[in-house]
Amino acid sequence: YEKMAEEMSGLVKEEENPETAEETNEIANDAEDTYRPETAPISSENRKLTAARKRDLLQKKKVAAKKASKQQKKLLNDVFRVKTLQRQVEKETKRSDELAKRRARQKKLDKLTKPNRISKKKFEAAEEP
């Protein structure tokens, strides 16, 4: 059985090897055959011009980015200012509401604890009988 297995594995290896060898050769040939167009030579003047254009574009982008960041900061400051104003208004309304509640409670207590005043005539009329 072992001999048969070795022979079979040898046959399989022989069958696989030629196919894989052909495939690897095809892949290698494909890699060599790839077309790489070469760029035309660029003159020094054109290089200088393209470099200058790139510098100008980068500078413009930088300026635009700075402007955008400044505007963003202004907007954020405005938003923060509005939020702080809202908080202050809320605090003031809470304070005024609390004060109004305290005053109302105090008035109620004063009314309950304070004796009712009777006019002089009613007082005299109440004493006579």
Short mmCIF file of C-alpha atoms in Angstrom, two decimals:
data_model
loop_
_atom_site.label_atom_id
_atom_site.label_comp_id
_atom_site.label_asym_id
_atom_site.label_seq_id
_atom_site.Cartn_x
_atom_site.Cartn_y
_atom_site.Cartn_z
CA TYR A 1 0.00 0.00 0.00
CA GLU A 2 2.82 2.38 0.83
CA LYS A 3 4.49 1.82 -2.54
CA MET A 4 1.23 2.44 -4.30
CA ALA A 5 0.70 5.60 -2.29
CA GLU A 6 4.19 6.86 -3.18
CA GLU A 7 3.66 6.08 -6.86
CA MET A 8 0.30 7.83 -6.82
CA SER A 9 1.73 10.86 -5.05
CA GLY A 10 4.61 10.90 -7.55
CA LEU A 11 2.15 10.81 -10.43
CA VAL A 12 0.13 13.59 -8.92
CA LYS A 13 3.26 15.67 -8.40
CA GLU A 14 4.37 15.09 -11.98
CA GLU A 15 0.95 16.08 -13.26
CA GLU A 16 0.81 19.21 -11.13
CA ASN A 17 4.35 20.37 -11.78
CA PRO A 18 4.08 20.93 -15.54
CA GLU A 19 0.86 22.89 -15.16
CA THR A 20 2.18 25.06 -12.38
CA ALA A 21 5.46 25.60 -14.19
CA GLU A 22 3.59 26.83 -17.27
CA GLU A 23 1.43 29.11 -15.15
CA THR A 24 4.44 30.61 -13.40
CA ASN A 25 6.14 31.20 -16.75
CA GLU A 26 3.01 32.92 -18.03
CA ILE A 27 2.86 35.12 -14.95
CA ALA A 28 6.53 36.03 -15.31
CA ASN A 29 6.05 36.82 -19.00
CA ASP A 30 3.03 38.99 -18.16
CA ALA A 31 5.09 40.92 -15.64
CA GLU A 32 7.78 41.58 -18.25
CA ASP A 33 5.29 42.49 -20.95
CA THR A 34 3.51 45.20 -18.97
CA TYR A 35 3.50 48.43 -20.90
CA ARG A 36 4.87 51.38 -19.03
CA PRO A 37 4.60 54.55 -21.04
CA GLU A 38 7.52 56.77 -20.35
CA THR A 39 6.88 60.43 -19.71
CA ALA A 40 8.24 62.99 -22.07
CA PRO A 41 11.28 64.87 -20.84
CA ILE A 42 10.35 68.11 -19.10
CA SER A 43 12.37 71.23 -19.71
CA SER A 44 13.81 73.15 -16.79
CA GLU A 45 11.54 76.14 -17.55
CA ASN A 46 8.45 73.96 -17.35
CA ARG A 47 9.68 72.49 -14.08
CA LYS A 48 10.16 75.95 -12.65
CA LEU A 49 6.71 77.00 -13.81
CA THR A 50 5.03 73.92 -12.35
CA ALA A 51 6.91 74.35 -9.08
CA ALA A 52 5.84 78.01 -8.92
CA ARG A 53 2.23 77.04 -9.65
CA LYS A 54 2.32 74.42 -6.93
CA ARG A 55 3.73 76.95 -4.47
CA ASP A 56 1.04 79.48 -5.39
CA LEU A 57 -1.70 76.89 -5.04
CA LEU A 58 -0.38 75.77 -1.67
CA GLN A 59 -0.17 79.37 -0.50
CA LYS A 60 -3.74 80.06 -1.64
CA LYS A 61 -4.95 76.91 0.10
CA LYS A 62 -3.15 77.99 3.28
CA VAL A 63 -4.77 81.44 3.18
CA ALA A 64 -8.19 79.93 2.52
CA ALA A 65 -7.74 77.46 5.38
CA LYS A 66 -6.75 80.31 7.74
CA LYS A 67 -9.81 82.31 6.72
CA ALA A 68 -12.05 79.31 7.23
CA SER A 69 -10.56 78.60 10.65
CA LYS A 70 -11.01 82.26 11.68
CA GLN A 71 -14.64 82.20 10.57
CA GLN A 72 -15.16 78.95 12.43
CA LYS A 73 -13.67 80.48 15.58
CA LYS A 74 -15.93 83.53 15.25
CA LEU A 75 -18.97 81.31 14.85
CA LEU A 76 -17.96 79.24 17.86
CA ASN A 77 -17.41 82.39 19.91
CA ASP A 78 -20.84 83.64 18.90
CA VAL A 79 -22.39 80.33 19.81
CA PHE A 80 -20.61 80.27 23.16
CA ARG A 81 -21.64 83.87 23.82
CA VAL A 82 -25.27 83.04 23.07
CA LYS A 83 -25.11 79.97 25.29
CA THR A 84 -23.63 81.93 28.18
CA LEU A 85 -26.29 84.60 27.76
CA GLN A 86 -28.97 81.90 27.81
CA ARG A 87 -27.49 80.49 31.01
CA GLN A 88 -27.42 83.93 32.60
CA VAL A 89 -31.05 84.53 31.64
CA GLU A 90 -32.03 81.15 33.07
CA LYS A 91 -30.23 81.94 36.32
CA GLU A 92 -31.88 85.34 36.58
CA THR A 93 -35.34 83.89 35.92
CA LYS A 94 -34.73 81.18 38.51
CA ARG A 95 -33.64 83.80 41.04
CA SER A 96 -36.62 86.01 40.33
CA ASP A 97 -39.00 83.01 40.51
CA GLU A 98 -37.48 81.97 43.84
CA LEU A 99 -37.78 85.50 45.18
CA ALA A 100 -41.40 85.72 44.05
CA LYS A 101 -42.18 82.39 45.75
CA ARG A 102 -40.47 83.53 48.96
CA ARG A 103 -42.43 86.77 48.96
CA ALA A 104 -45.70 84.92 48.37
CA ARG A 105 -44.96 82.49 51.23
CA GLN A 106 -44.01 85.34 53.52
CA LYS A 107 -47.22 87.22 52.70
CA LYS A 108 -49.28 84.10 53.42
CA LEU A 109 -47.54 83.60 56.76
CA ASP A 110 -47.98 87.26 57.66
CA LYS A 111 -51.65 87.12 56.79
CA LEU A 112 -52.18 84.00 58.88
CA THR A 113 -50.23 85.21 61.91
CA LYS A 114 -51.31 88.83 61.85
CA PRO A 115 -54.55 89.53 63.69
CA ASN A 116 -57.37 91.05 61.69
CA ARG A 117 -57.95 94.69 62.48
CA ILE A 118 -61.42 95.72 63.40
CA SER A 119 -62.70 99.22 62.91
CA LYS A 120 -63.34 101.35 65.97
CA LYS A 121 -67.13 101.28 65.55
CA LYS A 122 -67.26 97.51 65.21
CA PHE A 123 -65.02 97.15 68.23
CA GLU A 124 -67.22 99.39 70.36
CA ALA A 125 -70.34 97.64 69.09
CA ALA A 126 -68.90 94.27 70.00
CA GLU A 127 -68.07 95.42 73.57
CA GLU A 128 -71.47 96.90 74.50
CA PRO A 129 -73.75 93.92 74.57
#
